[in-house]
Short mmCIF file of C-alpha atoms in Angstrom, two decimals:
data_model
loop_
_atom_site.label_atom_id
_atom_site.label_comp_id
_atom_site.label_asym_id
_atom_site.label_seq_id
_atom_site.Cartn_x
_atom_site.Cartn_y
_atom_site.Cartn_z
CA UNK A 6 0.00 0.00 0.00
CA UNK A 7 1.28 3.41 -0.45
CA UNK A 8 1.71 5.59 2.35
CA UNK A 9 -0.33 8.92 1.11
CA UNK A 10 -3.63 6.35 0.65
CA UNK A 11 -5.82 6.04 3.89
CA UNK A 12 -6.52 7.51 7.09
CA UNK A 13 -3.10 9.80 7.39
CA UNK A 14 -2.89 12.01 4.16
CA UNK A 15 -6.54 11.71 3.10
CA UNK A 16 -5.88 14.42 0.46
CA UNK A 17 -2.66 13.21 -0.94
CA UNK A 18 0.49 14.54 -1.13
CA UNK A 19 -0.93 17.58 -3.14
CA UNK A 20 -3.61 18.20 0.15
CA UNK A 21 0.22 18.30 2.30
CA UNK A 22 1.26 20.82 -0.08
CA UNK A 23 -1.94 22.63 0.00
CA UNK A 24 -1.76 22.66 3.51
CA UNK A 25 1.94 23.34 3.87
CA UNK A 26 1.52 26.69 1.72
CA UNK A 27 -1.58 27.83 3.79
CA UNK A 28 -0.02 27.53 6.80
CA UNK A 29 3.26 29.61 4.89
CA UNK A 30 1.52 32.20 4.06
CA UNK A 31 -0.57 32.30 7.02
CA UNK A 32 2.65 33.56 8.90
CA UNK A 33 3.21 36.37 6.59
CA UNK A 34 3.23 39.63 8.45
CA UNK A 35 5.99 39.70 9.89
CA UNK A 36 7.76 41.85 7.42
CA UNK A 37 5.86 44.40 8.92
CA UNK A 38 8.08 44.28 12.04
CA UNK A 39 10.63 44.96 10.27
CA UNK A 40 9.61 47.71 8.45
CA UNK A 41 8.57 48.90 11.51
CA UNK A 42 12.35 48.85 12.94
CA UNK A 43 12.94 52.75 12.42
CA UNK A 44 10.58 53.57 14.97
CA UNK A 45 12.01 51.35 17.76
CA UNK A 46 13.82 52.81 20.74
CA UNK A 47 16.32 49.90 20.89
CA UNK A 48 15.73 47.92 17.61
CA UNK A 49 19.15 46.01 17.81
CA UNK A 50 17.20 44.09 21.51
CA UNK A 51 13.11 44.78 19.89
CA UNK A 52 13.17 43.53 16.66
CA UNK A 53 14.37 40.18 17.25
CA UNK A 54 12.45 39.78 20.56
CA UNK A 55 9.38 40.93 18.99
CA UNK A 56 9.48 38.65 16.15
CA UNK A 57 10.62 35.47 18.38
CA UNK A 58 7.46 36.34 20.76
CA UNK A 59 5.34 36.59 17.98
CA UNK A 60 5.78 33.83 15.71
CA UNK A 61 5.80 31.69 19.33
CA UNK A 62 2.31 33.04 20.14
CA UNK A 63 1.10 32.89 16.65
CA UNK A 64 2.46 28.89 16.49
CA UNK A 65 1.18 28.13 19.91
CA UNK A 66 -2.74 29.38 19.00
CA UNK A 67 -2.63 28.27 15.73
CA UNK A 68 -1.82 24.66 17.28
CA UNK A 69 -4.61 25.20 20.07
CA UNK A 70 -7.12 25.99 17.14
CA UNK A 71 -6.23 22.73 14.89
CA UNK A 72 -6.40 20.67 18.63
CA UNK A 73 -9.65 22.00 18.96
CA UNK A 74 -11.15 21.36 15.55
CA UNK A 75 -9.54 17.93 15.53
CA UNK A 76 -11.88 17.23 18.42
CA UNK A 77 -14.97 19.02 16.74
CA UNK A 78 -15.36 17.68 13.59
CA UNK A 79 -13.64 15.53 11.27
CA UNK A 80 -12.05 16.57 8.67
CA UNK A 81 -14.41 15.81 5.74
CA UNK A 82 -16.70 18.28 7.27
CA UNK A 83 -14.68 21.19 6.86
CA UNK A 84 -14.85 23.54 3.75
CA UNK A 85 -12.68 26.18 2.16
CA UNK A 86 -15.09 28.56 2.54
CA UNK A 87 -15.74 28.97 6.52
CA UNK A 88 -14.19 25.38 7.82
CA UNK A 89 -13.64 27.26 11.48
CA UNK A 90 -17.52 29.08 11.67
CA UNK A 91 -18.93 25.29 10.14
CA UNK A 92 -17.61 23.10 12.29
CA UNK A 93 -18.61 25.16 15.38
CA UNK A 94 -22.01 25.09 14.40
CA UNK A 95 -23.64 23.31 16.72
CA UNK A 96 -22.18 25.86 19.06
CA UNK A 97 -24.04 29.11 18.14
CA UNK A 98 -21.88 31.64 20.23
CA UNK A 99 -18.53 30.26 19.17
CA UNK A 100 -19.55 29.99 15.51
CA UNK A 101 -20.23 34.00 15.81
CA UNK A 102 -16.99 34.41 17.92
CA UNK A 103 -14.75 32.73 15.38
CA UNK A 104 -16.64 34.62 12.52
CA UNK A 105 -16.15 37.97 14.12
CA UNK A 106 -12.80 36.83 14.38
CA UNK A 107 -12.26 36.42 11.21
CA UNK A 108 -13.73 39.99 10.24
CA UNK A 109 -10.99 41.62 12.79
CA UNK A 110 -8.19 39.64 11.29
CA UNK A 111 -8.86 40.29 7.68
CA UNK A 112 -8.81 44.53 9.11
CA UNK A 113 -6.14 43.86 11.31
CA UNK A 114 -4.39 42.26 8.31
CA UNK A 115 -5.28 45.12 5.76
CA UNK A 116 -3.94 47.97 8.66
CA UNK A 117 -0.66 46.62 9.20
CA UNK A 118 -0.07 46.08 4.85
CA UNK A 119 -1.28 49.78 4.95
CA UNK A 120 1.58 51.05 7.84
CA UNK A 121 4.48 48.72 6.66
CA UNK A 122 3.68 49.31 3.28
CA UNK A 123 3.62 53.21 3.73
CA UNK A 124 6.64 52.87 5.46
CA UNK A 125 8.52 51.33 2.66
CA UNK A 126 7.10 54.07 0.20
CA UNK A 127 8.67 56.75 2.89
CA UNK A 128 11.47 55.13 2.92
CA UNK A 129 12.31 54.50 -0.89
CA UNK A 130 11.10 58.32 -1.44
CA UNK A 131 14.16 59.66 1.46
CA UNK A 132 16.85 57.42 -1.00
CA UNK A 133 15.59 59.26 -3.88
CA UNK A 134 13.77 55.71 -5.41
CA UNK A 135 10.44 57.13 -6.20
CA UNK A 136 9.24 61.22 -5.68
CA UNK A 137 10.56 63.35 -2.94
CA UNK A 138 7.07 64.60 -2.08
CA UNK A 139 6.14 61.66 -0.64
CA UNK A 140 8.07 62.12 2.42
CA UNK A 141 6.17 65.04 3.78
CA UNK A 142 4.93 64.27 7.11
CA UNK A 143 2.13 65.71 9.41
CA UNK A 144 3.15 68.23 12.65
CA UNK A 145 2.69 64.60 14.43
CA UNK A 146 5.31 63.21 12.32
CA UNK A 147 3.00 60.89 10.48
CA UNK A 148 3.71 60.15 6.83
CA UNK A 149 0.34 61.19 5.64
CA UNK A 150 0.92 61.37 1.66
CA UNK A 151 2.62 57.60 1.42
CA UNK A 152 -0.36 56.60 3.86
CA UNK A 153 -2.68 58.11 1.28
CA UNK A 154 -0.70 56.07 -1.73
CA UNK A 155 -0.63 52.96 -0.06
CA UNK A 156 -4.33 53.08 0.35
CA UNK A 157 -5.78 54.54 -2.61
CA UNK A 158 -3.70 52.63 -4.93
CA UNK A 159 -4.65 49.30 -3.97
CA UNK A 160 -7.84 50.20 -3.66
CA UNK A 161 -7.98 51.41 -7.29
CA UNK A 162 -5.92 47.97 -8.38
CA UNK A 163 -9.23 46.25 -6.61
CA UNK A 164 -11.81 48.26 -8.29
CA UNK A 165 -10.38 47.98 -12.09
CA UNK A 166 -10.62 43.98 -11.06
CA UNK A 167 -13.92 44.32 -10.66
#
């Protein structure tokens, strides 16, 4: 018999690879710490710190969540579409919760590509990269006009895909 056939890689070896690149990209983000490092009092001791505590909180829930979904449904329940909010089902308030969670990450998600992103452009318009004007910053020191860019034009990139 061949070992992707039966109860341990019901999918295949192309459902491990499926899996494998979810769970890749899943930890994206953290690119935002480092763009990020410019505004840390001691990034030489924060950066690395933050990043190790991070990715060991993110590993640690995301290993609590697939314990706890091992134990509420089987796997041939779950879809692509809202596996977490299905299986919980039968538990009204925790489908909601993990729904609502869902909706915060997706934000949280699109804030932090918005503030690293904007950083970048900042950044690459100080070299000389891209237009000088896009380093102005507010009397708070925010840098309002690559905030603006890295909002509008992905929003525009959306819209002309739709």
């Amino acid at each position: 018999t061949r070992f992707w056939e039966g109860g341990y890689f019901p999918y295949g070896v192309a459902g491990v690879f499926t899996g494998a690149s979810l769970a890749y990209f899943s930890y994206g983000g953290f690119d935002a710490i480092a763009c990020l490092g410019c505004e840390a009092k001691n990034p030489q001791r924060d950066i690395p710190l933050s990043m190790v505590v991070t990715f060991g909180l993110i590993m640690t829930l995301y290993m609590l969540v697939c314990g706890a979904i091992t134990y509420v449904a089987p796997y041939y329940t779950l879809t692509n579409e809202a596996g977490m909010a299905l299986a919980f089902a039968s538990v009204p308030w925790v489908s909601k919760m993990v729904s609502l969670g869902a909706i915060l990450a997706t934000a949280t998600g699109s804030f932090a590509s918005i503030l690293s992103t904007s950083r970048v452009v900042f950044s690459m318009a100080q070299d000389g990269i891209i237009y000088k004007k896009l380093t102005h910053v507010s009397s708070k020191q925010v840098p309002l006009v690559a905030i603006l860019i890295s909002m509008v034009l992905p929003a525009l990139g959306l819209y002309s895909l739709t």
